[in-house]
CSV table of C-alpha atoms in Angstrom, one decimal:
chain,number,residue,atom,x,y,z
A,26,UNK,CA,37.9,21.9,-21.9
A,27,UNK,CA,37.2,18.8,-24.3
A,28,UNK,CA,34.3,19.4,-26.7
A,29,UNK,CA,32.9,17.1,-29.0
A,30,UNK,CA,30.2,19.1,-31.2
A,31,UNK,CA,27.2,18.2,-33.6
A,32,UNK,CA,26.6,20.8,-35.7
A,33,UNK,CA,22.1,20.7,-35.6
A,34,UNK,CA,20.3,20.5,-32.0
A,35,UNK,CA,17.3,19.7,-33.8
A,36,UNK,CA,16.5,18.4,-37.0
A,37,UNK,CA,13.5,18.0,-38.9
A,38,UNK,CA,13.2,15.8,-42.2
A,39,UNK,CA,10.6,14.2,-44.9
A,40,UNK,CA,11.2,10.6,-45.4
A,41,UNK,CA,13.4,10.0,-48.8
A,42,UNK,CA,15.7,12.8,-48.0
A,43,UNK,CA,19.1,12.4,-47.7
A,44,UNK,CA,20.9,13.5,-44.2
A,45,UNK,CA,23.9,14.7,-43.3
A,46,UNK,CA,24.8,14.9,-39.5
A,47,UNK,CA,28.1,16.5,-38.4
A,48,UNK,CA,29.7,15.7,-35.6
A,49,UNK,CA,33.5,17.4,-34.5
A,50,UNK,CA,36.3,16.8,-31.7
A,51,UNK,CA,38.6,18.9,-30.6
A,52,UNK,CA,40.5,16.9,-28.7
A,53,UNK,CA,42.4,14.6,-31.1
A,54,UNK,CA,41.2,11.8,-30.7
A,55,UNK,CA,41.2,8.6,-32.8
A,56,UNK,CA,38.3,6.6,-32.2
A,57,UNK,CA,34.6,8.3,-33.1
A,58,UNK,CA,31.2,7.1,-32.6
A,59,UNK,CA,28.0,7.0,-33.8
A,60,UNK,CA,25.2,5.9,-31.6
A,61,UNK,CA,21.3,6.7,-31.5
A,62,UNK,CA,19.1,7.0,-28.4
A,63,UNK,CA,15.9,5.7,-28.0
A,64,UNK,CA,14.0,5.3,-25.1
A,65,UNK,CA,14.0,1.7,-23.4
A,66,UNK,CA,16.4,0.9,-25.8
A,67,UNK,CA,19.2,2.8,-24.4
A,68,UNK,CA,22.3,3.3,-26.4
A,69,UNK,CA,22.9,1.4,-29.5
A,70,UNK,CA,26.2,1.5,-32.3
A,71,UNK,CA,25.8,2.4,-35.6
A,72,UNK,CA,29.3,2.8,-36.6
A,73,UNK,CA,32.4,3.9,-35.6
A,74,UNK,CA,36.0,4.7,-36.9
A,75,UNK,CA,39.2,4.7,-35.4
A,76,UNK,CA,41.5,6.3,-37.9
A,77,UNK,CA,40.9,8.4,-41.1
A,78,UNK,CA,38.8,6.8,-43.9
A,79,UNK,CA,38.9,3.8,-41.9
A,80,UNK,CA,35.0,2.7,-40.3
A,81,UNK,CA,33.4,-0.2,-38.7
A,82,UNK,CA,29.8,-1.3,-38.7
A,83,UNK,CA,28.1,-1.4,-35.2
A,84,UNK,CA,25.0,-3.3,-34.4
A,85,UNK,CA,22.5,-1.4,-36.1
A,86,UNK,CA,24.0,0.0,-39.5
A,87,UNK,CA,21.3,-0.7,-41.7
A,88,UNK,CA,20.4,2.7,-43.1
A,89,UNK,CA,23.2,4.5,-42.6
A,90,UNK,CA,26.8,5.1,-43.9
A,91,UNK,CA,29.8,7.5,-42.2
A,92,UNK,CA,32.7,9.8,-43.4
A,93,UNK,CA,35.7,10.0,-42.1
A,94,UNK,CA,38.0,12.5,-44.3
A,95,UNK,CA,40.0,14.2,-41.3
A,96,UNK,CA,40.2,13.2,-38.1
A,97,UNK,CA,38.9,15.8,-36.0
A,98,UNK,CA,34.9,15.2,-38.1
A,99,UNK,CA,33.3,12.3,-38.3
A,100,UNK,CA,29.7,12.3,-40.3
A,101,UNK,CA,26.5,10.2,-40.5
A,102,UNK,CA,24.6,9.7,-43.7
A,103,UNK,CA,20.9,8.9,-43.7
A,104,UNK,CA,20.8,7.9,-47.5
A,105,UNK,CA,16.9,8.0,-47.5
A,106,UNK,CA,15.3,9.1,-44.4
A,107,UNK,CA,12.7,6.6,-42.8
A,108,UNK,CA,10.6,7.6,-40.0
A,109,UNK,CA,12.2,4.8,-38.1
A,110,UNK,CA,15.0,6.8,-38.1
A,111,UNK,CA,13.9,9.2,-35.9
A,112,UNK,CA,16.0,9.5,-32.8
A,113,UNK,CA,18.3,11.0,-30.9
A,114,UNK,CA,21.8,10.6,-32.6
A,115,UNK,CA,24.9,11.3,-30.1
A,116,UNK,CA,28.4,11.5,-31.7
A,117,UNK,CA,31.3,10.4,-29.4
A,118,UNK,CA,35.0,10.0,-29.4
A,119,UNK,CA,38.2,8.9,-27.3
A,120,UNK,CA,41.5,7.7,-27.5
A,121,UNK,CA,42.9,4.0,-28.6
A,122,UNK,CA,42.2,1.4,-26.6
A,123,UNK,CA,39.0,2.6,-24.8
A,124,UNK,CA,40.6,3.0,-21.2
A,125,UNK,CA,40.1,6.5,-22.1
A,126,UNK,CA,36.5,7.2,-21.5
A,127,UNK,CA,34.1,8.1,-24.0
A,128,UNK,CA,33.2,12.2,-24.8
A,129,UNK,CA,29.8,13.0,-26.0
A,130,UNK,CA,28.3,15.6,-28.0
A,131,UNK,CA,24.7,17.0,-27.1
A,132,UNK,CA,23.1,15.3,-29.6
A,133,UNK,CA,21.0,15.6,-32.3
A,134,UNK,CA,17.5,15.0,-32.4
A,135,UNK,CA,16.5,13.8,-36.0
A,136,UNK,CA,12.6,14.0,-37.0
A,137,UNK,CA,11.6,12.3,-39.8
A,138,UNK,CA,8.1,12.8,-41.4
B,10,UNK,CA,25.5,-11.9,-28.6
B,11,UNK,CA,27.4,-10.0,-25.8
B,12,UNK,CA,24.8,-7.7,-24.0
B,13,UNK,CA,24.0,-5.4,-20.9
B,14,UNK,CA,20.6,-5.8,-18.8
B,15,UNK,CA,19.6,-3.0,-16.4
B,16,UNK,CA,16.7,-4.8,-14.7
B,17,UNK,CA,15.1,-1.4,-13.1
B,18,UNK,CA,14.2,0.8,-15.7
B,19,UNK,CA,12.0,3.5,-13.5
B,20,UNK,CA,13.3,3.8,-9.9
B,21,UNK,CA,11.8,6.9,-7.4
B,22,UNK,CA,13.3,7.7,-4.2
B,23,UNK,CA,13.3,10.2,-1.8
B,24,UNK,CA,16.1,12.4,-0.5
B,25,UNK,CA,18.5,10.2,1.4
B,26,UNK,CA,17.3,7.2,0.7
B,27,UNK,CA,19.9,4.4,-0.7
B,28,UNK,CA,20.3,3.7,-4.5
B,29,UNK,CA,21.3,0.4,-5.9
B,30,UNK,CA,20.5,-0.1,-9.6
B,31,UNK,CA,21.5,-3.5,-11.3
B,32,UNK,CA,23.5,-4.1,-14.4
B,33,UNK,CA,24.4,-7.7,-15.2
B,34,UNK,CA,26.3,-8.6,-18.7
B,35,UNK,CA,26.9,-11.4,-21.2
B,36,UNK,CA,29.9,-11.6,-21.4
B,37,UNK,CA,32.6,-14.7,-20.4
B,38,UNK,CA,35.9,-13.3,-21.2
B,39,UNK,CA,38.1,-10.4,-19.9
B,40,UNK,CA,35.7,-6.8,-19.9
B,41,UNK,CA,35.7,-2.8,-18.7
B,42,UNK,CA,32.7,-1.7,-17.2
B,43,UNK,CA,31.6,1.7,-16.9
B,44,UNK,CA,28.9,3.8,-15.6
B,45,UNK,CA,27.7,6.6,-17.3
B,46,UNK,CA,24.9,9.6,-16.2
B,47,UNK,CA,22.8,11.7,-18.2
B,48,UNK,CA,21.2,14.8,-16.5
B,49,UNK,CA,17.9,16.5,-17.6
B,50,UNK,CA,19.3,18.7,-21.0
B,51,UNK,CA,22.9,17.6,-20.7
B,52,UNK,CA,25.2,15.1,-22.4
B,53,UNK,CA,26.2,11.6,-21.2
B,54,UNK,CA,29.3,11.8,-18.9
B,55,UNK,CA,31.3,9.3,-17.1
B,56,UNK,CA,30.4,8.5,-13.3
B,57,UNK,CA,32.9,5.4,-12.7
B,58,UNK,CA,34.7,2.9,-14.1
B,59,UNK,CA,36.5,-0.3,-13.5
B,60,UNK,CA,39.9,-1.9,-15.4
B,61,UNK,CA,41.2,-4.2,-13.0
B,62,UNK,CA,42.1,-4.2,-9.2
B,63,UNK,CA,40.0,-3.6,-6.5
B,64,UNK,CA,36.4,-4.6,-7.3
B,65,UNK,CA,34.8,-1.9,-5.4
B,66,UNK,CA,35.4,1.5,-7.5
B,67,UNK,CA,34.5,5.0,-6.5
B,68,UNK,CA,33.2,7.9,-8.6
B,69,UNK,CA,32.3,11.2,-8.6
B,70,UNK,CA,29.5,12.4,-6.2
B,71,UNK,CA,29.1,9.8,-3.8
B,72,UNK,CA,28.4,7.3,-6.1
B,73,UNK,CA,30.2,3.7,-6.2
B,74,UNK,CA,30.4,0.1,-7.7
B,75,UNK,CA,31.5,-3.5,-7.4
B,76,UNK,CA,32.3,-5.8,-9.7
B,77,UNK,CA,31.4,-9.2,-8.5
B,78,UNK,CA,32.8,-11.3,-11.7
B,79,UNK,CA,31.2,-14.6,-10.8
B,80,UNK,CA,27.7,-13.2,-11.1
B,81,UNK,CA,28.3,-11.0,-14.5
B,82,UNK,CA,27.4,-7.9,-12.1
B,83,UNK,CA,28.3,-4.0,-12.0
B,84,UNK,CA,25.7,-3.0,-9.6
B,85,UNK,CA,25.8,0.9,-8.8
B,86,UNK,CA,25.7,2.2,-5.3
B,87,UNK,CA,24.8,5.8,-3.1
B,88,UNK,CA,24.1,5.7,0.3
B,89,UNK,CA,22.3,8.8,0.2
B,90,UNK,CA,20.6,10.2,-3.2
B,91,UNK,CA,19.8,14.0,-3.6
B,92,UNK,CA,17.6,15.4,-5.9
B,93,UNK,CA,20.3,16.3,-8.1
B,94,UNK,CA,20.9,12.9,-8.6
B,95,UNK,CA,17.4,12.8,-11.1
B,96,UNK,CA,19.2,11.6,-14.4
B,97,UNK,CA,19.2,9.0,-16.8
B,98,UNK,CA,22.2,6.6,-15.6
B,99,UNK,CA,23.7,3.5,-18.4
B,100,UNK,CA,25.8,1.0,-17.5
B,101,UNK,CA,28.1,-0.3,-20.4
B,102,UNK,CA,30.8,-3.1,-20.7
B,103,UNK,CA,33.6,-3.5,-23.2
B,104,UNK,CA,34.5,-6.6,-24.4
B,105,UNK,CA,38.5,-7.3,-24.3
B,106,UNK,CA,37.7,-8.3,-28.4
B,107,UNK,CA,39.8,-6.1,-31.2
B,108,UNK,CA,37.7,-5.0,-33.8
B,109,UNK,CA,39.9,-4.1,-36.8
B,110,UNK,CA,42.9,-4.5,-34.9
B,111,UNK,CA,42.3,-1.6,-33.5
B,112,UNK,CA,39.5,-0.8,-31.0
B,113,UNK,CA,36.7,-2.0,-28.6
B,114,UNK,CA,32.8,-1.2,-28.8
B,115,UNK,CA,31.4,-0.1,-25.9
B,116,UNK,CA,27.8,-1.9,-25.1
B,117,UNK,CA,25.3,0.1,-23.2
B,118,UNK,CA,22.5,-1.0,-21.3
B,119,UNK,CA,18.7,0.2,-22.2
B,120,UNK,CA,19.3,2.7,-18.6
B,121,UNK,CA,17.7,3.1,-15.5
B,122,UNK,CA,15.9,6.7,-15.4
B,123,UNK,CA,15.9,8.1,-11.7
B,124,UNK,CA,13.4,10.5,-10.1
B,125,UNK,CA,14.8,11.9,-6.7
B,126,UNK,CA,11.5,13.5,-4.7
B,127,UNK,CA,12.7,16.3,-2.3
């Protein structure tokens, strides 16, 4: 079975800390993901990557860089946590050319305070 | 900016009654469209999608959707809703545009939360 992973359920920060959230696929895929969750806002993009060390900024990257070193993890990086960060951050991943559908992890749901 | 509109963002129903929530894009050139639910404490998971083809595409559990191009519409479909149906459902569209020379985004819609009353 396909699993895409974050490694934290639940996260609670201070504001000015830095984050680290994980996120892994099994499945070898090339694309990754990086969205958060926010209610009536649905799903938005904060960056994505479709090949090792390579990334691309989404629609709301202020705030927030990635990591891609292999290609199975794919990491976001809260340099200095605002409480407008707080959300629910869901990793995903799929194949090239995004016939294949997208595979999400559970989430991770980020406090900051 | 391309973008995704669910009009109805609370709907209730009771058992059997028929669904039909709305999702219009932005969009003029070639897209995908997808559907995507979210149940209580799970992760997002695809319901449907459409590539090309016959307009009208079925998914799993009962649950359809046309694509009417001239009006920018996805619309979702059930003739008959169950209470397990209660979820969080997101339309999203993917613009035909390379990115890098090398993939699509995928634009979701702000979702349509459904309560299902037994």
């Amino acid at each position: 079975d396909v699993k895409v992973t974050q490694s934290s359920r639940y996260l609670v920060k201070r504001t000015g800390e830095k984050v680290f959230l994980e996120c892994v696929q099994d499945m070898d895929h090339e694309n990754m993901f990086w969205y958060r969750q926010d209610p009536g806002l649905g799903l938005r993009l904060i960056y994505f990557s479709y090949d090792v060390k390579m990334k691309e900024k989404g629609d709301i990257p202020e705030g927030y860089s990635v990591s891609r070193e292999k290609k199975e993890r794919f990491s976001l990086i809260l340099e200095s946590a605002s409480t407008n960060q707080t959300s629910m951050y869901l990793c995903a991943s799929n194949n090239r050319g995004l016939e294949e559908k997208l595979f999400f992890g559970s989430g991770t749901q980020l406090s900051v305070l | 900016a391309q973008s995704v509109s669910q009009h109805n963002h609370h709907v209730i129903l009771s058992e059997a009654a028929s669904l039909e929530l709305g999702c219009n894009y932005s969009y003029g050139g070639t897209v995908n469209l997808f559907w995507y639910v979210q149940y209580p404490g799970q992760h997002l998971q695809l319901l449907l999608k459409y590539f090309s083809g016959d307009p009208l595409v079925k998914g799993i559990k009962g649950f359809e959707a046309e694509f009417i191009k001239s009006k920018f519409s996805f619309n979702l479909r059930k003739p008959s809703v169950q209470w397990s149906d209660t979820a969080e459902y997101f339309c999203a569209v993917s613009p035909l545009v390379r990115y890098g020379g090398a993939t699509n985004k995928l634009i979701f819609g702000t979702g349509t939360l459904l309560a299902v009353q037994p």
